[in-house]
């Protein structure tokens, strides 16, 4: 991660946030799989759970799957900001993303680290089994356990707004034009 991190003030959720740009910025690509069903149903924040192949040895994985596994294994659990695209779904736009990586400590049933981008866009339909492409630009805060769902919901809402505003930075906004994302013109050819 970049050496300098910009600290920001506490908010209603009493969670410290920072803008810590990653260098290099990881590029991940994975299938969207069903999660625990809490994101949109319980909390009101739909996430695109990325498939992590914990069941296979890294040397048996395709390069993109290995990148996802390596990131999950090595990154700090917490909230990140970045850009995402559902590259083979009905809506192939590139959108701002707030992403949770970790064990979701508020819920005791998570047995392996998850990567759950909350793409900050209203999709008309689900996109399970589609490919999501993600460029992770920076780190916001470590994972936290909340005693109350209301506090968790406030923190997630604030994380989303923080990520949305952070990605307005000119340098970070330019990442949305990275060739890693599939151009609509290219897919039509």
Coordinates of C-alpha atoms in Angstrom, one line a residue:
X1 CA 0.0 0.0 0.0
X2 CA 1.1 3.6 -0.6
X3 CA 3.0 5.0 2.4
X4 CA 0.8 8.0 3.0
X5 CA -2.8 7.7 4.1
X6 CA -5.1 10.6 4.5
X7 CA -7.0 10.3 7.8
X8 CA -10.6 11.5 7.9
X9 CA -12.8 12.5 10.8
X10 CA -15.2 10.2 12.7
X11 CA -18.8 10.1 11.5
X12 CA -22.1 9.1 12.9
X13 CA -21.0 5.5 13.0
X14 CA -17.9 6.4 15.0
X15 CA -15.7 4.6 12.5
X16 CA -12.3 6.1 11.4
X17 CA -11.8 6.1 7.7
X18 CA -8.8 6.9 5.5
X19 CA -7.8 7.2 1.9
X20 CA -4.9 4.8 1.5
X21 CA -4.2 4.4 -2.2
X22 CA -2.9 0.9 -3.2
X23 CA 0.2 0.7 -5.4
X24 CA -0.1 -1.4 -7.4
X25 CA -3.9 -1.4 -7.7
X26 CA -5.0 -5.1 -7.8
X27 CA -7.1 -6.1 -10.9
X28 CA -9.5 -9.0 -10.0
X29 CA -11.8 -11.0 -12.2
X30 CA -14.2 -13.6 -10.9
X31 CA -17.6 -15.2 -11.3
X32 CA -20.4 -13.7 -9.1
X33 CA -21.7 -16.3 -6.7
X34 CA -24.5 -16.5 -4.2
X35 CA -23.4 -15.4 -0.7
X36 CA -25.2 -15.6 2.6
X37 CA -28.2 -13.6 1.4
X38 CA -27.6 -10.8 3.9
X39 CA -26.4 -8.0 1.7
X40 CA -29.6 -6.9 0.1
X41 CA -32.1 -8.8 2.2
X42 CA -31.1 -8.1 5.7
X43 CA -28.9 -5.0 5.4
X44 CA -30.2 -3.3 2.2
X45 CA -26.9 -3.3 0.4
X46 CA -26.6 -5.8 -2.5
X47 CA -23.1 -7.2 -3.0
X48 CA -21.6 -9.1 -5.8
X49 CA -19.8 -12.0 -4.0
X50 CA -16.7 -12.9 -5.9
X51 CA -15.9 -16.6 -6.3
X52 CA -12.7 -17.5 -4.3
X53 CA -11.4 -21.0 -5.1
X54 CA -10.3 -22.0 -1.5
X55 CA -10.9 -25.6 -2.6
X56 CA -8.0 -25.8 -5.1
X57 CA -4.3 -25.5 -4.8
X58 CA -3.0 -22.2 -6.3
X59 CA -1.0 -24.0 -8.9
X60 CA -4.1 -25.6 -10.3
X61 CA -6.0 -22.4 -10.8
X62 CA -6.3 -20.2 -13.9
X63 CA -4.3 -16.9 -13.6
X64 CA -7.4 -14.8 -12.8
X65 CA -8.7 -17.2 -10.2
X66 CA -5.2 -17.3 -8.6
X67 CA -5.1 -13.5 -8.5
X68 CA -8.4 -13.5 -6.5
X69 CA -7.2 -16.2 -4.1
X70 CA -3.8 -14.5 -3.6
X71 CA -5.5 -11.2 -2.9
X72 CA -8.0 -12.8 -0.4
X73 CA -5.1 -14.5 1.4
X74 CA -2.8 -11.5 1.6
X75 CA -4.9 -8.4 2.0
X76 CA -5.9 -6.8 5.2
X77 CA -9.5 -7.5 6.1
X78 CA -11.5 -4.3 5.7
X79 CA -13.3 -1.9 3.4
X80 CA -11.8 -0.9 0.0
X81 CA -12.8 1.5 -2.8
X82 CA -12.5 0.9 -6.5
X83 CA -14.2 0.4 -9.9
X84 CA -16.2 -2.6 -11.1
X85 CA -17.8 -3.9 -14.2
X86 CA -20.1 -6.8 -14.8
X87 CA -18.3 -7.6 -18.1
X88 CA -20.8 -10.1 -19.5
X89 CA -24.0 -9.0 -17.8
X90 CA -26.9 -7.0 -19.3
X91 CA -25.5 -3.7 -17.9
X92 CA -21.7 -3.5 -18.7
X93 CA -21.1 0.0 -17.2
X94 CA -18.1 0.7 -15.1
X95 CA -19.2 1.9 -11.6
X96 CA -17.8 3.1 -8.3
X97 CA -17.5 0.3 -5.7
X98 CA -17.3 0.0 -1.9
X99 CA -15.9 -3.5 -1.1
X100 CA -15.8 -5.6 2.0
X101 CA -13.0 -8.1 2.3
X102 CA -12.9 -10.4 5.3
X103 CA -14.9 -12.6 7.7
X104 CA -17.8 -10.3 8.4
X105 CA -17.2 -10.4 12.2
X106 CA -20.7 -9.2 13.0
X107 CA -21.9 -12.6 11.7
X108 CA -20.4 -15.7 13.4
X109 CA -21.1 -18.2 10.5
X110 CA -18.4 -17.0 8.0
X111 CA -15.6 -19.6 7.8
X112 CA -13.5 -18.1 5.0
X113 CA -12.6 -14.6 3.9
X114 CA -15.0 -13.2 1.4
X115 CA -14.7 -10.5 -1.3
X116 CA -18.0 -8.6 -1.6
X117 CA -18.1 -5.5 -3.8
X118 CA -21.1 -3.3 -3.3
X119 CA -21.3 -1.8 -6.8
X120 CA -22.8 1.7 -6.2
X121 CA -25.3 1.4 -9.0
X122 CA -28.9 0.3 -9.2
X123 CA -29.0 -2.8 -11.5
X124 CA -32.3 -3.7 -13.2
X125 CA -31.7 -7.5 -12.6
X126 CA -29.4 -9.9 -10.7
X127 CA -26.2 -11.0 -12.4
X128 CA -25.2 -14.3 -10.7
X129 CA -22.8 -16.4 -12.7
X130 CA -21.6 -13.3 -14.6
X131 CA -18.0 -12.1 -14.6
X132 CA -17.2 -9.1 -12.4
X133 CA -14.0 -7.2 -13.1
X134 CA -12.7 -5.0 -10.3
X135 CA -9.8 -2.6 -9.9
X136 CA -9.1 -2.0 -6.2
X137 CA -7.8 1.6 -5.8
X138 CA -7.5 1.9 -2.1
X139 CA -8.1 1.0 1.5
X140 CA -10.7 2.7 3.8
X141 CA -10.7 1.0 7.2
X142 CA -10.1 -2.3 8.9
X143 CA -13.0 -4.7 9.4
X144 CA -15.1 -4.1 12.5
X145 CA -17.6 -6.0 14.6
X146 CA -20.8 -4.2 15.4
X147 CA -23.0 -5.1 18.4
X148 CA -26.1 -3.7 16.7
X149 CA -27.3 -4.1 13.1
X150 CA -28.4 -0.5 13.1
X151 CA -24.8 0.6 13.7
X152 CA -23.6 -1.8 11.0
X153 CA -26.1 -0.3 8.5
X154 CA -25.0 3.2 9.3
X155 CA -21.3 2.3 8.9
X156 CA -22.0 0.6 5.5
X157 CA -24.0 3.5 4.2
X158 CA -21.2 5.9 5.3
X159 CA -18.6 3.6 3.7
X160 CA -20.5 3.7 0.4
X161 CA -20.7 7.5 0.5
X162 CA -17.0 7.8 1.5
X163 CA -16.0 5.5 -1.4
X164 CA -18.2 7.4 -3.9
X165 CA -16.7 10.8 -2.9
X166 CA -13.1 9.4 -2.8
X167 CA -13.4 8.0 -6.4
X168 CA -14.4 11.5 -7.6
X169 CA -10.7 12.4 -7.3
X170 CA -9.4 13.1 -10.8
X171 CA -6.6 10.5 -10.6
X172 CA -8.9 7.8 -9.2
X173 CA -11.7 8.6 -11.7
X174 CA -9.3 8.0 -14.5
X175 CA -8.9 4.3 -13.4
X176 CA -12.4 3.7 -14.7
X177 CA -10.9 4.0 -18.2
X178 CA -8.3 1.3 -17.6
X179 CA -8.2 -1.2 -20.6
X180 CA -8.8 -4.0 -18.0
X181 CA -12.5 -3.2 -18.3
X182 CA -14.1 -4.5 -21.5
X183 CA -15.1 -1.7 -23.8
X184 CA -18.6 -1.9 -25.3
X185 CA -17.2 -1.5 -28.8
X186 CA -14.8 -4.4 -28.3
X187 CA -17.6 -6.8 -27.2
X188 CA -19.8 -5.9 -30.2
X189 CA -17.0 -6.9 -32.7

